[in-house]
mmCIF file of C-alpha atoms in Angstrom:
data_model
loop_
_atom_site.group_PDB
_atom_site.id
_atom_site.type_symbol
_atom_site.label_atom_id
_atom_site.label_comp_id
_atom_site.label_asym_id
_atom_site.label_seq_id
_atom_site.Cartn_x
_atom_site.Cartn_y
_atom_site.Cartn_z
ATOM 1 C CA UNK A 29 9.238 -12.864 25.147
ATOM 2 C CA UNK A 30 7.155 -11.890 28.296
ATOM 3 C CA UNK A 31 3.226 -12.529 28.049
ATOM 4 C CA UNK A 32 2.889 -8.600 29.610
ATOM 5 C CA UNK A 33 5.877 -7.582 26.708
ATOM 6 C CA UNK A 34 4.058 -9.815 24.068
ATOM 7 C CA UNK A 35 0.704 -8.419 24.600
ATOM 8 C CA UNK A 36 2.040 -4.561 24.350
ATOM 9 C CA UNK A 37 4.258 -5.589 21.211
ATOM 10 C CA UNK A 38 0.647 -6.822 19.901
ATOM 11 C CA UNK A 39 -1.353 -4.004 20.623
ATOM 12 C CA UNK A 40 0.963 -1.220 19.456
ATOM 13 C CA UNK A 41 1.314 -2.996 15.866
ATOM 14 C CA UNK A 42 -2.313 -3.614 16.234
ATOM 15 C CA UNK A 43 -3.051 -0.133 16.848
ATOM 16 C CA UNK A 44 -0.043 1.595 14.048
ATOM 17 C CA UNK A 45 -1.927 -0.820 11.161
ATOM 18 C CA UNK A 46 -5.632 0.328 12.257
ATOM 19 C CA UNK A 47 -3.901 3.857 12.234
ATOM 20 C CA UNK A 48 -2.006 3.460 9.017
ATOM 21 C CA UNK A 49 -5.158 1.639 7.305
ATOM 22 C CA UNK A 50 -7.620 4.631 8.472
ATOM 23 C CA UNK A 51 -5.726 7.599 6.367
ATOM 24 C CA UNK A 52 -7.041 9.019 3.334
ATOM 25 C CA UNK A 53 -5.046 9.596 0.379
ATOM 26 C CA UNK A 54 -4.410 13.010 1.237
ATOM 27 C CA UNK A 55 -3.575 12.013 5.263
ATOM 28 C CA UNK A 56 -0.222 10.777 5.567
ATOM 29 C CA UNK A 57 1.833 9.013 8.742
ATOM 30 C CA UNK A 58 5.738 9.444 8.935
ATOM 31 C CA UNK A 59 7.640 7.612 11.500
ATOM 32 C CA UNK A 60 10.073 10.507 13.305
ATOM 33 C CA UNK A 61 12.661 7.832 14.470
ATOM 34 C CA UNK A 62 13.711 4.586 12.678
ATOM 35 C CA UNK A 63 11.870 5.211 10.228
ATOM 36 C CA UNK A 64 12.887 2.308 7.933
ATOM 37 C CA UNK A 65 13.074 -0.085 10.684
ATOM 38 C CA UNK A 66 9.294 0.688 12.536
ATOM 39 C CA UNK A 67 8.180 0.944 8.133
ATOM 40 C CA UNK A 68 9.803 -2.800 8.123
ATOM 41 C CA UNK A 69 8.033 -3.906 11.562
ATOM 42 C CA UNK A 70 4.656 -2.494 10.280
ATOM 43 C CA UNK A 71 4.832 -4.545 6.646
ATOM 44 C CA UNK A 72 6.060 -7.475 8.364
ATOM 45 C CA UNK A 73 2.973 -7.550 10.793
ATOM 46 C CA UNK A 74 0.857 -8.131 8.011
ATOM 47 C CA UNK A 75 1.905 -11.979 7.824
ATOM 48 C CA UNK A 76 3.965 -12.703 11.264
ATOM 49 C CA UNK A 77 2.198 -12.702 14.516
ATOM 50 C CA UNK A 78 3.590 -10.474 17.468
ATOM 51 C CA UNK A 79 5.249 -13.855 18.593
ATOM 52 C CA UNK A 80 7.906 -13.459 15.601
ATOM 53 C CA UNK A 81 8.539 -9.757 15.841
ATOM 54 C CA UNK A 82 11.360 -7.661 17.205
ATOM 55 C CA UNK A 83 10.672 -3.985 17.452
ATOM 56 C CA UNK A 84 13.320 -0.985 17.041
ATOM 57 C CA UNK A 85 12.403 0.026 20.413
ATOM 58 C CA UNK A 86 9.615 -0.183 22.904
ATOM 59 C CA UNK A 87 8.471 3.273 21.744
ATOM 60 C CA UNK A 88 7.076 4.453 18.596
ATOM 61 C CA UNK A 89 7.198 8.244 17.275
ATOM 62 C CA UNK A 90 5.344 9.477 14.357
ATOM 63 C CA UNK A 91 3.357 12.337 12.767
ATOM 64 C CA UNK A 92 0.272 12.297 10.776
ATOM 65 C CA UNK A 93 -0.516 15.498 8.712
ATOM 66 C CA UNK A 94 -2.776 16.114 5.285
ATOM 67 C CA UNK A 95 -0.763 17.198 2.480
ATOM 68 C CA UNK A 96 -0.790 21.143 2.176
ATOM 69 C CA UNK A 97 -1.414 20.976 5.924
ATOM 70 C CA UNK A 98 0.579 23.434 8.452
ATOM 71 C CA UNK A 99 -0.485 21.697 11.860
ATOM 72 C CA UNK A 100 -0.017 18.217 12.351
ATOM 73 C CA UNK A 101 0.152 15.611 15.034
ATOM 74 C CA UNK A 102 3.024 14.205 16.717
ATOM 75 C CA UNK A 103 2.224 10.888 18.220
ATOM 76 C CA UNK A 104 4.192 8.499 20.954
ATOM 77 C CA UNK A 105 3.047 4.660 21.306
ATOM 78 C CA UNK A 106 4.487 2.558 23.782
ATOM 79 C CA UNK A 107 4.539 -0.848 24.856
ATOM 80 C CA UNK A 108 5.027 0.081 28.238
ATOM 81 C CA UNK A 109 3.757 3.519 28.873
ATOM 82 C CA UNK A 110 0.765 5.558 28.394
ATOM 83 C CA UNK A 111 0.622 7.100 24.508
ATOM 84 C CA UNK A 112 0.896 10.892 23.832
ATOM 85 C CA UNK A 113 -0.347 13.458 20.933
ATOM 86 C CA UNK A 114 0.866 16.755 20.593
ATOM 87 C CA UNK A 115 0.245 19.733 18.402
ATOM 88 C CA UNK A 116 2.782 20.750 15.808
ATOM 89 C CA UNK A 117 2.776 23.453 13.141
ATOM 90 C CA UNK A 118 3.990 26.019 10.691
ATOM 91 C CA UNK A 119 3.059 29.617 11.944
ATOM 92 C CA UNK A 120 0.102 28.383 14.286
ATOM 93 C CA UNK A 121 -0.784 31.215 17.007
ATOM 94 C CA UNK A 122 -0.630 30.046 20.637
ATOM 95 C CA UNK A 123 -4.362 29.971 20.633
ATOM 96 C CA UNK A 124 -4.374 27.374 17.715
ATOM 97 C CA UNK A 125 -1.516 25.256 19.835
ATOM 98 C CA UNK A 126 -3.920 25.472 23.140
ATOM 99 C CA UNK A 127 -7.086 24.922 21.299
ATOM 100 C CA UNK A 128 -5.634 21.585 19.690
ATOM 101 C CA UNK A 129 -4.254 20.667 22.898
ATOM 102 C CA UNK A 130 -7.938 20.749 24.866
ATOM 103 C CA UNK A 131 -9.356 18.440 22.116
ATOM 104 C CA UNK A 132 -6.692 16.146 22.218
ATOM 105 C CA UNK A 133 -6.845 16.398 26.219
ATOM 106 C CA UNK A 134 -10.796 15.964 26.410
ATOM 107 C CA UNK A 135 -11.117 13.185 24.127
ATOM 108 C CA UNK A 136 -8.269 11.336 25.951
ATOM 109 C CA UNK A 137 -9.869 12.140 28.610
ATOM 110 C CA UNK A 138 -12.998 10.766 27.527
ATOM 111 C CA UNK A 139 -11.980 7.427 26.467
ATOM 112 C CA UNK A 140 -10.880 6.458 29.752
ATOM 113 C CA UNK A 141 -14.651 6.201 30.674
ATOM 114 C CA UNK A 142 -15.210 4.551 27.393
ATOM 115 C CA UNK A 143 -14.251 1.096 26.756
ATOM 116 C CA UNK A 144 -11.626 1.124 23.836
ATOM 117 C CA UNK A 145 -9.038 -0.850 22.829
ATOM 118 C CA UNK A 146 -7.047 1.444 20.593
ATOM 119 C CA UNK A 147 -7.889 5.099 22.050
ATOM 120 C CA UNK A 148 -5.252 6.785 19.996
ATOM 121 C CA UNK A 149 -6.814 5.784 16.376
ATOM 122 C CA UNK A 150 -10.310 6.395 17.794
ATOM 123 C CA UNK A 151 -8.923 10.109 18.242
ATOM 124 C CA UNK A 152 -6.947 10.598 15.204
ATOM 125 C CA UNK A 153 -9.674 8.745 13.110
ATOM 126 C CA UNK A 154 -12.773 10.091 14.739
ATOM 127 C CA UNK A 155 -11.569 13.409 15.927
ATOM 128 C CA UNK A 156 -8.542 15.238 15.213
ATOM 129 C CA UNK A 157 -8.089 14.027 11.159
ATOM 130 C CA UNK A 158 -12.067 15.107 10.474
ATOM 131 C CA UNK A 159 -11.229 18.417 12.731
ATOM 132 C CA UNK A 160 -8.154 19.210 10.947
ATOM 133 C CA UNK A 161 -9.947 18.970 7.436
ATOM 134 C CA UNK A 162 -12.829 21.267 8.432
ATOM 135 C CA UNK A 163 -9.805 23.975 9.486
ATOM 136 C CA UNK A 164 -8.476 23.857 6.400
ATOM 137 C CA UNK A 165 -11.599 23.750 3.895
ATOM 138 C CA UNK A 166 -12.577 26.658 5.982
ATOM 139 C CA UNK A 167 -9.895 28.658 6.087
ATOM 140 C CA UNK A 168 -9.631 28.203 2.204
ATOM 141 C CA UNK A 169 -13.055 29.357 2.031
ATOM 142 C CA UNK A 170 -12.439 32.071 3.991
ATOM 143 C CA UNK A 171 -9.220 33.383 1.799
ATOM 144 C CA UNK A 172 -11.370 32.933 -1.307
ATOM 145 C CA UNK A 173 -13.807 35.267 -0.123
ATOM 146 C CA UNK A 174 -11.235 37.450 0.976
ATOM 147 C CA UNK A 175 -9.291 37.644 -2.892
ATOM 148 C CA UNK A 176 -13.160 38.244 -4.312
ATOM 149 C CA UNK A 177 -13.252 34.839 -5.838
ATOM 150 C CA UNK A 178 -16.615 33.892 -6.720
ATOM 151 C CA UNK A 179 -15.899 31.237 -9.329
ATOM 152 C CA UNK A 180 -16.861 28.499 -6.065
ATOM 153 C CA UNK A 181 -20.457 29.680 -6.786
ATOM 154 C CA UNK A 182 -20.477 29.450 -10.331
ATOM 155 C CA UNK A 183 -19.083 25.817 -10.517
ATOM 156 C CA UNK A 184 -22.120 23.311 -10.697
ATOM 157 C CA UNK A 185 -22.991 21.811 -7.056
ATOM 158 C CA UNK A 186 -21.818 17.950 -6.610
ATOM 159 C CA UNK A 187 -24.374 15.453 -6.797
ATOM 160 C CA UNK A 188 -25.048 14.027 -3.070
ATOM 161 C CA UNK A 189 -23.500 10.281 -2.448
ATOM 162 C CA UNK A 190 -25.475 7.814 -2.053
ATOM 163 C CA UNK A 191 -25.125 6.429 1.699
ATOM 164 C CA UNK A 192 -25.826 2.762 2.207
ATOM 165 C CA UNK A 193 -25.982 0.813 5.215
ATOM 166 C CA UNK A 194 -25.903 -2.897 5.730
ATOM 167 C CA UNK A 195 -26.709 -5.314 8.542
ATOM 168 C CA UNK A 196 -25.210 -8.924 9.339
ATOM 169 C CA UNK A 197 -26.074 -11.607 11.904
ATOM 170 C CA UNK A 198 -24.011 -14.683 12.817
ATOM 171 C CA UNK A 199 -23.945 -17.519 15.156
ATOM 172 C CA UNK A 200 -21.046 -15.669 16.690
ATOM 173 C CA UNK A 201 -18.056 -13.516 16.671
ATOM 174 C CA UNK A 202 -15.608 -14.341 18.727
ATOM 175 C CA UNK A 203 -12.397 -14.544 16.466
ATOM 176 C CA UNK A 204 -9.369 -11.765 17.210
ATOM 177 C CA UNK A 205 -8.589 -11.779 13.224
ATOM 178 C CA UNK A 206 -11.908 -11.181 11.946
ATOM 179 C CA UNK A 207 -12.596 -8.265 14.688
ATOM 180 C CA UNK A 208 -9.257 -6.633 13.764
ATOM 181 C CA UNK A 209 -10.381 -7.348 10.207
ATOM 182 C CA UNK A 210 -13.899 -5.357 10.703
ATOM 183 C CA UNK A 211 -12.037 -2.386 12.477
ATOM 184 C CA UNK A 212 -9.292 -2.354 9.596
ATOM 185 C CA UNK A 213 -12.153 -2.392 6.774
ATOM 186 C CA UNK A 214 -14.055 0.156 8.859
ATOM 187 C CA UNK A 215 -11.128 2.333 8.794
ATOM 188 C CA UNK A 216 -10.000 2.251 4.790
ATOM 189 C CA UNK A 217 -13.772 2.167 3.683
ATOM 190 C CA UNK A 218 -14.452 5.462 5.646
ATOM 191 C CA UNK A 219 -17.622 3.578 7.583
ATOM 192 C CA UNK A 220 -19.393 4.286 10.351
ATOM 193 C CA UNK A 221 -20.823 0.993 12.405
ATOM 194 C CA UNK A 222 -20.114 -1.603 15.324
ATOM 195 C CA UNK A 223 -19.815 -5.272 15.788
ATOM 196 C CA UNK A 224 -21.859 -7.155 18.632
ATOM 197 C CA UNK A 225 -19.291 -9.784 20.193
ATOM 198 C CA UNK A 226 -19.735 -13.396 21.396
ATOM 199 C CA UNK A 227 -23.057 -15.533 20.715
ATOM 200 C CA UNK A 228 -25.133 -13.939 18.431
ATOM 201 C CA UNK A 229 -22.263 -11.895 16.163
ATOM 202 C CA UNK A 230 -24.009 -8.866 14.684
ATOM 203 C CA UNK A 231 -21.979 -6.346 11.954
ATOM 204 C CA UNK A 232 -23.731 -3.092 11.346
ATOM 205 C CA UNK A 233 -22.200 -0.456 8.563
ATOM 206 C CA UNK A 234 -22.919 2.487 7.150
ATOM 207 C CA UNK A 235 -21.288 4.632 4.598
ATOM 208 C CA UNK A 236 -20.411 5.566 0.867
ATOM 209 C CA UNK A 237 -22.812 3.152 -1.328
ATOM 210 C CA UNK A 238 -19.580 1.693 -3.361
ATOM 211 C CA UNK A 239 -17.656 1.278 -0.146
ATOM 212 C CA UNK A 240 -20.515 -0.746 1.945
ATOM 213 C CA UNK A 241 -20.537 -3.170 -0.940
ATOM 214 C CA UNK A 242 -16.743 -3.605 -0.795
ATOM 215 C CA UNK A 243 -17.462 -3.954 3.014
ATOM 216 C CA UNK A 244 -19.796 -6.695 2.428
ATOM 217 C CA UNK A 245 -18.244 -8.965 -0.113
ATOM 218 C CA UNK A 246 -15.243 -9.188 1.939
ATOM 219 C CA UNK A 247 -17.506 -10.308 5.336
ATOM 220 C CA UNK A 248 -18.712 -12.735 3.556
ATOM 221 C CA UNK A 249 -15.220 -13.964 1.933
ATOM 222 C CA UNK A 250 -14.365 -14.767 5.573
ATOM 223 C CA UNK A 251 -15.884 -18.401 6.936
ATOM 224 C CA UNK A 252 -18.644 -18.181 9.145
ATOM 225 C CA UNK A 253 -20.967 -20.473 10.829
ATOM 226 C CA UNK A 254 -24.635 -19.154 9.721
ATOM 227 C CA UNK A 255 -23.737 -16.255 8.794
ATOM 228 C CA UNK A 256 -27.018 -13.879 7.290
ATOM 229 C CA UNK A 257 -27.323 -10.674 5.521
ATOM 230 C CA UNK A 258 -29.998 -9.356 6.748
ATOM 231 C CA UNK A 259 -29.989 -5.815 4.341
ATOM 232 C CA UNK A 260 -27.828 -3.858 2.631
ATOM 233 C CA UNK A 261 -29.976 -0.945 1.076
ATOM 234 C CA UNK A 262 -30.191 2.819 0.777
ATOM 235 C CA UNK A 263 -30.163 4.574 4.238
ATOM 236 C CA UNK A 264 -33.193 6.614 4.868
ATOM 237 C CA UNK A 265 -33.298 10.000 5.513
ATOM 238 C CA UNK A 266 -33.141 11.243 8.614
ATOM 239 C CA UNK A 267 -35.753 14.554 9.744
ATOM 240 C CA UNK A 268 -33.091 17.041 8.496
ATOM 241 C CA UNK A 269 -33.363 15.588 5.520
ATOM 242 C CA UNK A 270 -29.736 14.031 5.435
ATOM 243 C CA UNK A 271 -27.411 11.448 6.837
ATOM 244 C CA UNK A 272 -25.926 13.032 10.158
ATOM 245 C CA UNK A 273 -22.694 11.456 10.709
ATOM 246 C CA UNK A 274 -23.320 8.672 8.125
ATOM 247 C CA UNK A 275 -19.847 9.029 6.792
ATOM 248 C CA UNK A 276 -17.908 9.443 10.222
ATOM 249 C CA UNK A 277 -15.333 7.339 10.638
ATOM 250 C CA UNK A 278 -16.236 5.661 13.830
ATOM 251 C CA UNK A 279 -16.139 1.576 14.987
ATOM 252 C CA UNK A 280 -17.264 0.403 18.275
ATOM 253 C CA UNK A 281 -17.632 -3.030 19.890
ATOM 254 C CA UNK A 282 -20.351 -4.193 22.157
ATOM 255 C CA UNK A 283 -21.148 -7.284 24.308
ATOM 256 C CA UNK A 284 -24.397 -7.308 25.256
ATOM 257 C CA UNK A 285 -27.223 -7.510 22.669
ATOM 258 C CA UNK A 286 -28.892 -4.494 24.847
ATOM 259 C CA UNK A 287 -26.001 -2.372 23.997
ATOM 260 C CA UNK A 288 -26.818 -2.822 20.145
ATOM 261 C CA UNK A 289 -30.718 -1.977 20.260
ATOM 262 C CA UNK A 290 -29.497 1.067 22.662
ATOM 263 C CA UNK A 291 -26.728 2.039 19.843
ATOM 264 C CA UNK A 292 -29.719 1.846 17.121
ATOM 265 C CA UNK A 293 -32.118 3.753 19.137
ATOM 266 C CA UNK A 294 -29.764 6.432 19.311
ATOM 267 C CA UNK A 295 -29.189 6.641 15.464
ATOM 268 C CA UNK A 296 -33.026 6.660 15.468
ATOM 269 C CA UNK A 297 -32.660 3.210 13.288
ATOM 270 C CA UNK A 298 -34.275 0.481 16.622
ATOM 271 C CA UNK A 299 -36.654 -1.130 14.394
ATOM 272 C CA UNK A 300 -34.209 -2.024 12.148
ATOM 273 C CA UNK A 301 -32.695 -4.767 14.406
ATOM 274 C CA UNK A 302 -36.086 -5.357 16.906
ATOM 275 C CA UNK A 303 -37.938 -6.505 13.818
ATOM 276 C CA UNK A 304 -35.537 -8.957 12.895
ATOM 277 C CA UNK A 305 -35.837 -10.475 16.668
ATOM 278 C CA UNK A 306 -32.468 -9.245 17.819
ATOM 279 C CA UNK A 307 -33.428 -7.666 21.133
ATOM 280 C CA UNK A 308 -36.374 -6.049 21.949
ATOM 281 C CA UNK A 309 -37.933 -2.236 22.378
ATOM 282 C CA UNK A 310 -37.258 -2.718 25.856
ATOM 283 C CA UNK A 311 -33.840 -4.093 25.884
ATOM 284 C CA UNK A 312 -31.377 -3.161 28.400
#
């Protein structure tokens, strides 16, 4: 298989696998063409390398939707062409459709200026599905209000979930398999965070306590050179008394220590890396 074709096959299968692993229990991926063949190929990819794979075609067409949702997204991922995403739905207005298409177009355009290896995975997991879920909840609340249903206000408020964060350092982080595993775990456990690849390796993640604990155990189970768990602890509240974007699913990769410091600065947690000798307050 030619190198370019092999790379395209591997990239397509990796992105499909990431999307599938990132889905929550009420989020569903369904292949629209050659469903059995694509499902089988994706299952085999967990065990085989891209060199040993043969695909049903050079384009995977699938939909992603929420249980009970009347809006869903149809995606085309190709080994040779640019991916596309369109919005579909039952009884949706033209304004709704245009709004979703604007969201898709704006985010795809934005991804061109940002180094991201899997733009469709990022688009679905970080933007479209969370927005779709928010829309569904908003509409449900409006419908309850319109019907005079006040039972929700009588129910006891749910206890806020504990948000934790964890930081690892290692001698290096280069292995594509490790990097892929980190992305998959962050998706399946609904974590936000990043990995700094190269020398040294840095891994930071935040999310619900149980998910962070699972992530930490997964990372420790892999073979590393000089892996150190710097901390795993409750995430302090921000100035608004909450955890802004703490459970938003998003995973990034950086190549420079300065990028790590800058990312933590944006999160308001710069001291967590600087105090441990990872970069400095003035690092660029």
